C-alpha cells in the first residue's frame, strides 16, 4: 500500500502495509534510524517522535492511523525546534547520555513537555516523562530540563 | 553535528536511505589506517603501535612500542595505535567498544596527557576485531581504563619523545632543552617552535626510546579533569549509529523463533502462512552456539523488521523437548535450597569453623536473589554478510576478537576472511560479550545469501537468555569480643563455567567471595566459603558486576546482622576488621558526607562496603516511611577507584550502577514456568523510571593508587545498603529479592 507521509518537512511516498507501526516505517523504509526500537508496546519511549507537535510512541502508531496531513518530526531535525535545541545543549552540558540509545526518545518527550509546560517542576517532569533508560542516566535529567527551560524563558522574554 | 569519532558504519554506507537492492557491494570498510593509507592521503606520518604484550614477551622485545618499520623488521604485528600525519592530526585506534562507559573520551584523555596534544584534535577510529594486533578486546570486567592506562601513557610518552628529539636535531640543540605542549615542540631558550605535523617525517625515522619517563601525577593536566565526552553530541541528535542502525544495500531483516525450552530441537516447522505475509522472503532453520551447545531456532527473513515480525507470528514450529528437565521458578528455588544442605565444594577455608560457630551461631540466615536479564536498551542484534568465501559482521559487540575467532571456526573460513566491525553499543552489561548472536546472524545470512540483520524483540531479549543466575546463600557467623570469629558461607547457584545438565562441576567456584572485601578473610580467624553448583537447562552468564551482584547482597546483609548481634554501629563494627588507611579514609568520607552520626529519628540508615574489579565502593542509603511502604530519601556513594581519569564519567557510571541495582532489588526478575522463561516485556519486567530515582550523591576518593574498575563497582553494594536501612527503620530484615518498596 502506498501512503504519503510528511517527515521532517519532506513528503515521502511509502510502500508499507497499513498496519506497519510508524517506527518501522521511519527506520526501515525511510532510513531514519535515530528513532529507536526498545519494546514495541509503548512502554519505554525509545521510539518517541512528534506528530503535529505532540509526543507519540511510534511503535504503537500504525501507518493507517497517521493522518495524511500529519507533520512528523524525528530526532534528526530536533535542532530546528528552539526547545529541542536548548534541550540538546543542556544534555551536552550536563553530560546526560551514557550508551545513548534511549536518548532520542527522552529528548523528544522533554521537548513536548516544555511546549506544554515551559517551566516544569521536578514532579511535573516525573509525571510527564515515563521513558526508560537502562544505563540509569535519570539523575541528570531534572537539572538538564530545568536549565533548558530557564534558558528558553529568559531568552523568550521581551 | 560533526565528530571526531569514526565507526565502521560511517565508512561503510551513508544510510540516509535504504535501497532495497544494493548497487554497491558491501565489504570494503576502512577501519584500519594502514601506514600506506597515511602515505597516500596525509603524507608521511608518524605511526606508533604496540605489540600485544604476550607477543612482545615471546619475541623477546623489551619494549612493545614500535614503529611499523621496526615491527616488520622484527616480524611482529603492530596495531598502528596512534598516528600523527603531516598536518599534525592525531588518530587513535580504539580497540575497545563504547557501550556507555565513555571509552572514546577517557582513552584519548590518557593518551593526550603524555602525547601533549589538545584532546579535541584526536580523532578516534574504531578498530576491528583482531587479537593478534590488540590482544584482548573484551570490554568487560571494568577494564577500559584499568587495563589500558599504562600502555596508553607509555605510547603517548614514546611518541612525544620522538617528536622532541626530531625538533632538537633540526635546531641542533639538546632534546632536554625543548618542551612539547599542545601539539608543538618549543625550544625554551630561543622560543622557536615547530608543530608536530612538521616533525613527523623526521620523527618516524628515529628509533623509539625504551622506558621514556612518565610525568609525575602532580603534573597531570588532563587526567583527573571532567572533560566532556566526545560522543555526547552524536547521542543527542540521533546520529550515533548502533548495531540496530546498520543499513547495507540489499540487506534483509530477520527475527527468530527460538526454542522456548532453551535447548529444544526443531522437530518441524510450517512456513506456509509466514511466507504469505507481504515482504517475507525466506524461512530458514538456524542455530547459535551457547557454551558449546547449539541452540536452535527458525528465522523469518523479510524486507523490513515489521514484515519479519508479522511473518513470525504466522510461523508454526514444533519443538522436540525430549529429555529436557521442565524447570519453573519454584523448582529452581527448591533445588537451590535443597543444595544448601549438601556438602559444598570449598573454595576458601581457614581455622576451625565448626568449633568457632558452636551450637548457636550469632547469625544464621538464608539470602535469596533471582535470575535477571541484561535488558540492554538496544536489544540484541547483529548484521551479517556471509558468502562462500568471506564473512563480515557489523554489530554491538563487546568482544570483537572473540567473535572473529568464533565465526572463523564455525563458518570454516580462514581468520583473514572474517571481518568484525564494532558499532556503538546501546548497553552491553556483559550480554553483548557473548558470541552467540553474531553467529546466528551469520548463519542466516549464509542460508539466504544476502546481508541480514537479525533483531531480537524485547520479548526475546528477556526470555531467551543467557541470564544472570539466581543464587541462594546460607550464612552463619560467630562473634567473639564484638568481632567476627567465624563465617561459614555456602552459595547455591549455577556455576557460569559448568551449568547444564550433563556437566558435573567438581571445581569449587572461587568467585564465591567476589565482592567481599578481602580484609575480612585476613582478619577473621575461622571461615569456610564454598558452593553447591546446580545444573539446569537455563543458560546463565555474567551480568554487570558478575557474582558480586548477588554475593554482596548476602555478605553485606549478613555483616549488618552481625553488627546488630554485636550491638554495634554497622560502620564501627566493620572498622574493626581492617587496618588499611585507604579503607579507613573511604569509610571516614562516607560517614561524613552522609551525616551518618547525626541521624534523626524517623529515618533509617544502612551502609555497605564492597570490593569489585579492583575498586572499593561504600554506600549509605537513607529511607523513611511513606504510606504503607518505604521511600528512599537519598543515596550517598563513595568510590575509591585509584587514579580517577575522568570524574564526570566515573560519576555517570556509579549513578547508572545504582539505578540498575535498584531495579534488580525492587522491581524486576526473570521467572520460569513449564520449562521456559515467562515471556516478558517492559510491562512485566519493569525498570525504574525517572520518578523512582532518589537523589544520588557520588564522591570519588582522590589518591594515586593504581586505576581500578569504574563501570561495575558501584552496583553490588546498593541493595544491601538499602535493605540494611529498611531494617534500621522498621526492624524487618529483607532476605529475598526482589521486594516491593510499597509493601515493606
Ligand atoms: S519502542 Fe515504542 S515505547 Fe518502546
Ligand atoms: S543511555 Fe543507555 S539506555 Fe539510556
PDB file of C-alpha atoms in Angstrom, chain A residues 2-149:
ATOM      1  CA  UNK A   2       1.382   3.415  -0.914  1.00  0.00           C
ATOM      2  CA  UNK A   3       0.995   6.138   1.680  1.00  0.00           C
ATOM      3  CA  UNK A   4       2.098   9.758   1.681  1.00  0.00           C
ATOM      4  CA  UNK A   5       3.964  10.771   4.792  1.00  0.00           C
ATOM      5  CA  UNK A   6       5.479  14.118   5.741  1.00  0.00           C
ATOM      6  CA  UNK A   7       8.544  13.642   7.880  1.00  0.00           C
ATOM      7  CA  UNK A   8      10.920  16.414   8.882  1.00  0.00           C
ATOM      8  CA  UNK A   9       9.431  18.699   6.276  1.00  0.00           C
ATOM      9  CA  UNK A  10       9.782  16.272   3.386  1.00  0.00           C
ATOM     10  CA  UNK A  11       6.969  14.313   1.844  1.00  0.00           C
ATOM     11  CA  UNK A  12       7.690  10.685   1.122  1.00  0.00           C
ATOM     12  CA  UNK A  13       5.686   8.011  -0.579  1.00  0.00           C
ATOM     13  CA  UNK A  14       5.983   4.869   1.481  1.00  0.00           C
ATOM     14  CA  UNK A  15       5.105   1.395   0.301  1.00  0.00           C
ATOM     15  CA  UNK A  16       4.206  -0.442   3.509  1.00  0.00           C
ATOM     16  CA  UNK A  17       1.307  -2.389   4.965  1.00  0.00           C
ATOM     17  CA  UNK A  18      -1.366  -0.279   6.606  1.00  0.00           C
ATOM     18  CA  UNK A  19      -0.691  -1.870   9.976  1.00  0.00           C
ATOM     19  CA  UNK A  20       3.047  -1.129   9.933  1.00  0.00           C
ATOM     20  CA  UNK A  21       3.979   0.862  13.018  1.00  0.00           C
ATOM     21  CA  UNK A  22       5.326   4.307  12.209  1.00  0.00           C
ATOM     22  CA  UNK A  23       8.556   3.272  13.996  1.00  0.00           C
ATOM     23  CA  UNK A  24       9.449   0.703  11.353  1.00  0.00           C
ATOM     24  CA  UNK A  25       8.403   2.964   8.522  1.00  0.00           C
ATOM     25  CA  UNK A  26      10.853   5.559   9.799  1.00  0.00           C
ATOM     26  CA  UNK A  27      13.665   3.112  10.462  1.00  0.00           C
ATOM     27  CA  UNK A  28      13.386   0.541   7.706  1.00  0.00           C
ATOM     28  CA  UNK A  29      11.657   2.400   4.893  1.00  0.00           C
ATOM     29  CA  UNK A  30      12.991   5.924   5.330  1.00  0.00           C
ATOM     30  CA  UNK A  31      16.357   5.113   6.922  1.00  0.00           C
ATOM     31  CA  UNK A  32      15.720   7.478   9.843  1.00  0.00           C
ATOM     32  CA  UNK A  33      17.434   5.328  12.444  1.00  0.00           C
ATOM     33  CA  UNK A  34      17.661   7.959  15.190  1.00  0.00           C
ATOM     34  CA  UNK A  35      14.232   6.803  16.397  1.00  0.00           C
ATOM     35  CA  UNK A  36      14.778   3.582  18.322  1.00  0.00           C
ATOM     36  CA  UNK A  37      13.028   0.309  18.966  1.00  0.00           C
ATOM     37  CA  UNK A  38      13.008  -0.634  22.636  1.00  0.00           C
ATOM     38  CA  UNK A  39       9.864  -2.608  23.418  1.00  0.00           C
ATOM     39  CA  UNK A  40       7.231  -2.289  20.703  1.00  0.00           C
ATOM     40  CA  UNK A  41       4.464  -1.987  23.299  1.00  0.00           C
ATOM     41  CA  UNK A  42       4.558   1.738  24.101  1.00  0.00           C
ATOM     42  CA  UNK A  43       6.330   1.167  27.424  1.00  0.00           C
ATOM     43  CA  UNK A  44       9.856   2.522  27.016  1.00  0.00           C
ATOM     44  CA  UNK A  45       9.544   5.653  24.908  1.00  0.00           C
ATOM     45  CA  UNK A  46      12.678   4.951  22.832  1.00  0.00           C
ATOM     46  CA  UNK A  47      10.554   5.376  19.708  1.00  0.00           C
ATOM     47  CA  UNK A  48       9.084   8.767  20.643  1.00  0.00           C
ATOM     48  CA  UNK A  49       8.512  11.166  17.744  1.00  0.00           C
ATOM     49  CA  UNK A  50       6.377  14.259  17.321  1.00  0.00           C
ATOM     50  CA  UNK A  51       3.178  14.075  15.324  1.00  0.00           C
ATOM     51  CA  UNK A  52       1.876  17.603  14.844  1.00  0.00           C
ATOM     52  CA  UNK A  53       3.994  18.684  17.784  1.00  0.00           C
ATOM     53  CA  UNK A  54       2.696  16.021  20.161  1.00  0.00           C
ATOM     54  CA  UNK A  55       4.951  13.283  21.563  1.00  0.00           C
ATOM     55  CA  UNK A  56       3.832   9.917  20.224  1.00  0.00           C
ATOM     56  CA  UNK A  57       5.252   6.441  20.802  1.00  0.00           C
ATOM     57  CA  UNK A  58       5.693   5.450  17.198  1.00  0.00           C
ATOM     58  CA  UNK A  59       5.912   1.700  17.844  1.00  0.00           C
ATOM     59  CA  UNK A  60       2.158   1.692  18.512  1.00  0.00           C
ATOM     60  CA  UNK A  61       1.118   4.185  15.873  1.00  0.00           C
ATOM     61  CA  UNK A  62       0.013   2.267  12.807  1.00  0.00           C
ATOM     62  CA  UNK A  63       0.667   3.884   9.478  1.00  0.00           C
ATOM     63  CA  UNK A  64      -3.059   3.850   8.657  1.00  0.00           C
ATOM     64  CA  UNK A  65      -3.833   5.966  11.737  1.00  0.00           C
ATOM     65  CA  UNK A  66      -1.430   8.727  10.762  1.00  0.00           C
ATOM     66  CA  UNK A  67      -3.460  11.493   9.137  1.00  0.00           C
ATOM     67  CA  UNK A  68      -2.460  12.370   5.596  1.00  0.00           C
ATOM     68  CA  UNK A  69      -1.916  15.951   6.741  1.00  0.00           C
ATOM     69  CA  UNK A  70       0.151  14.990   9.796  1.00  0.00           C
ATOM     70  CA  UNK A  71       3.562  16.560  10.213  1.00  0.00           C
ATOM     71  CA  UNK A  72       6.028  14.143  11.738  1.00  0.00           C
ATOM     72  CA  UNK A  73       9.258  15.281  13.358  1.00  0.00           C
ATOM     73  CA  UNK A  74      12.051  12.970  14.447  1.00  0.00           C
ATOM     74  CA  UNK A  75      15.255  13.427  16.421  1.00  0.00           C
ATOM     75  CA  UNK A  76      17.160  14.082  13.199  1.00  0.00           C
ATOM     76  CA  UNK A  77      15.641  17.568  12.933  1.00  0.00           C
ATOM     77  CA  UNK A  78      15.000  18.294  16.597  1.00  0.00           C
ATOM     78  CA  UNK A  79      17.620  21.047  16.499  1.00  0.00           C
ATOM     79  CA  UNK A  80      15.278  23.071  14.289  1.00  0.00           C
ATOM     80  CA  UNK A  81      12.938  23.398  17.239  1.00  0.00           C
ATOM     81  CA  UNK A  82      14.120  26.057  19.714  1.00  0.00           C
ATOM     82  CA  UNK A  83      13.103  23.939  22.707  1.00  0.00           C
ATOM     83  CA  UNK A  84      14.623  20.825  21.235  1.00  0.00           C
ATOM     84  CA  UNK A  85      17.878  22.601  20.538  1.00  0.00           C
ATOM     85  CA  UNK A  86      18.022  24.067  24.026  1.00  0.00           C
ATOM     86  CA  UNK A  87      17.469  20.601  25.461  1.00  0.00           C
ATOM     87  CA  UNK A  88      20.167  19.072  23.273  1.00  0.00           C
ATOM     88  CA  UNK A  89      22.583  21.717  24.514  1.00  0.00           C
ATOM     89  CA  UNK A  90      21.576  21.162  28.116  1.00  0.00           C
ATOM     90  CA  UNK A  91      22.008  17.408  27.604  1.00  0.00           C
ATOM     91  CA  UNK A  92      25.585  18.016  26.446  1.00  0.00           C
ATOM     92  CA  UNK A  93      26.278  20.471  29.249  1.00  0.00           C
ATOM     93  CA  UNK A  94      25.044  18.035  31.911  1.00  0.00           C
ATOM     94  CA  UNK A  95      26.627  15.030  30.202  1.00  0.00           C
ATOM     95  CA  UNK A  96      23.390  13.084  30.303  1.00  0.00           C
ATOM     96  CA  UNK A  97      23.885  10.236  27.792  1.00  0.00           C
ATOM     97  CA  UNK A  98      25.792   7.078  28.533  1.00  0.00           C
ATOM     98  CA  UNK A  99      25.208   4.461  25.846  1.00  0.00           C
ATOM     99  CA  UNK A 100      22.850   6.966  24.259  1.00  0.00           C
ATOM    100  CA  UNK A 101      20.321   4.505  22.888  1.00  0.00           C
ATOM    101  CA  UNK A 102      17.320   5.851  24.796  1.00  0.00           C
ATOM    102  CA  UNK A 103      18.264   9.492  24.499  1.00  0.00           C
ATOM    103  CA  UNK A 104      16.407  10.372  21.292  1.00  0.00           C
ATOM    104  CA  UNK A 105      13.186   9.325  22.954  1.00  0.00           C
ATOM    105  CA  UNK A 106      13.874  11.294  26.119  1.00  0.00           C
ATOM    106  CA  UNK A 107      14.709  14.435  24.163  1.00  0.00           C
ATOM    107  CA  UNK A 108      11.542  14.151  22.079  1.00  0.00           C
ATOM    108  CA  UNK A 109       9.466  13.648  25.238  1.00  0.00           C
ATOM    109  CA  UNK A 110      11.174  16.503  27.072  1.00  0.00           C
ATOM    110  CA  UNK A 111      10.660  18.864  24.142  1.00  0.00           C
ATOM    111  CA  UNK A 112       6.987  18.119  24.094  1.00  0.00           C
ATOM    112  CA  UNK A 113       6.824  18.682  27.855  1.00  0.00           C
ATOM    113  CA  UNK A 114       8.382  22.145  27.501  1.00  0.00           C
ATOM    114  CA  UNK A 115       5.891  23.022  24.773  1.00  0.00           C
ATOM    115  CA  UNK A 116       3.056  22.441  27.220  1.00  0.00           C
ATOM    116  CA  UNK A 117       4.790  23.380  30.464  1.00  0.00           C
ATOM    117  CA  UNK A 118       7.584  25.875  29.862  1.00  0.00           C
ATOM    118  CA  UNK A 119       8.827  25.769  33.469  1.00  0.00           C
ATOM    119  CA  UNK A 120       8.152  22.297  34.807  1.00  0.00           C
ATOM    120  CA  UNK A 121       8.764  21.330  38.409  1.00  0.00           C
ATOM    121  CA  UNK A 122      10.586  18.078  39.172  1.00  0.00           C
ATOM    122  CA  UNK A 123       7.245  16.476  39.977  1.00  0.00           C
ATOM    123  CA  UNK A 124       5.817  17.576  36.631  1.00  0.00           C
ATOM    124  CA  UNK A 125       8.876  16.182  34.873  1.00  0.00           C
ATOM    125  CA  UNK A 126       8.443  12.866  36.700  1.00  0.00           C
ATOM    126  CA  UNK A 127       4.805  12.609  35.703  1.00  0.00           C
ATOM    127  CA  UNK A 128       5.277  13.698  32.111  1.00  0.00           C
ATOM    128  CA  UNK A 129       8.293  11.584  31.213  1.00  0.00           C
ATOM    129  CA  UNK A 130       7.939   7.860  31.733  1.00  0.00           C
ATOM    130  CA  UNK A 131      10.637   6.753  29.279  1.00  0.00           C
ATOM    131  CA  UNK A 132      13.122   4.061  30.271  1.00  0.00           C
ATOM    132  CA  UNK A 133      16.895   4.259  30.405  1.00  0.00           C
ATOM    133  CA  UNK A 134      18.784   1.093  31.294  1.00  0.00           C
ATOM    134  CA  UNK A 135      22.075   2.938  31.774  1.00  0.00           C
ATOM    135  CA  UNK A 136      20.429   4.976  34.515  1.00  0.00           C
ATOM    136  CA  UNK A 137      21.049   8.472  33.176  1.00  0.00           C
ATOM    137  CA  UNK A 138      17.994   9.748  35.076  1.00  0.00           C
ATOM    138  CA  UNK A 139      19.839  11.595  37.879  1.00  0.00           C
ATOM    139  CA  UNK A 140      20.991  14.307  35.467  1.00  0.00           C
ATOM    140  CA  UNK A 141      17.755  14.864  33.621  1.00  0.00           C
ATOM    141  CA  UNK A 142      15.864  17.125  36.014  1.00  0.00           C
ATOM    142  CA  UNK A 143      18.720  19.595  36.108  1.00  0.00           C
ATOM    143  CA  UNK A 144      19.195  19.427  32.339  1.00  0.00           C
ATOM    144  CA  UNK A 145      15.490  20.048  31.645  1.00  0.00           C
ATOM    145  CA  UNK A 146      15.341  22.881  34.141  1.00  0.00           C
ATOM    146  CA  UNK A 147      18.400  24.586  32.713  1.00  0.00           C
ATOM    147  CA  UNK A 148      16.986  24.355  29.185  1.00  0.00           C
ATOM    148  CA  UNK A 149      13.685  25.755  30.451  1.00  0.00           C
TER     149      UNK A 149
END
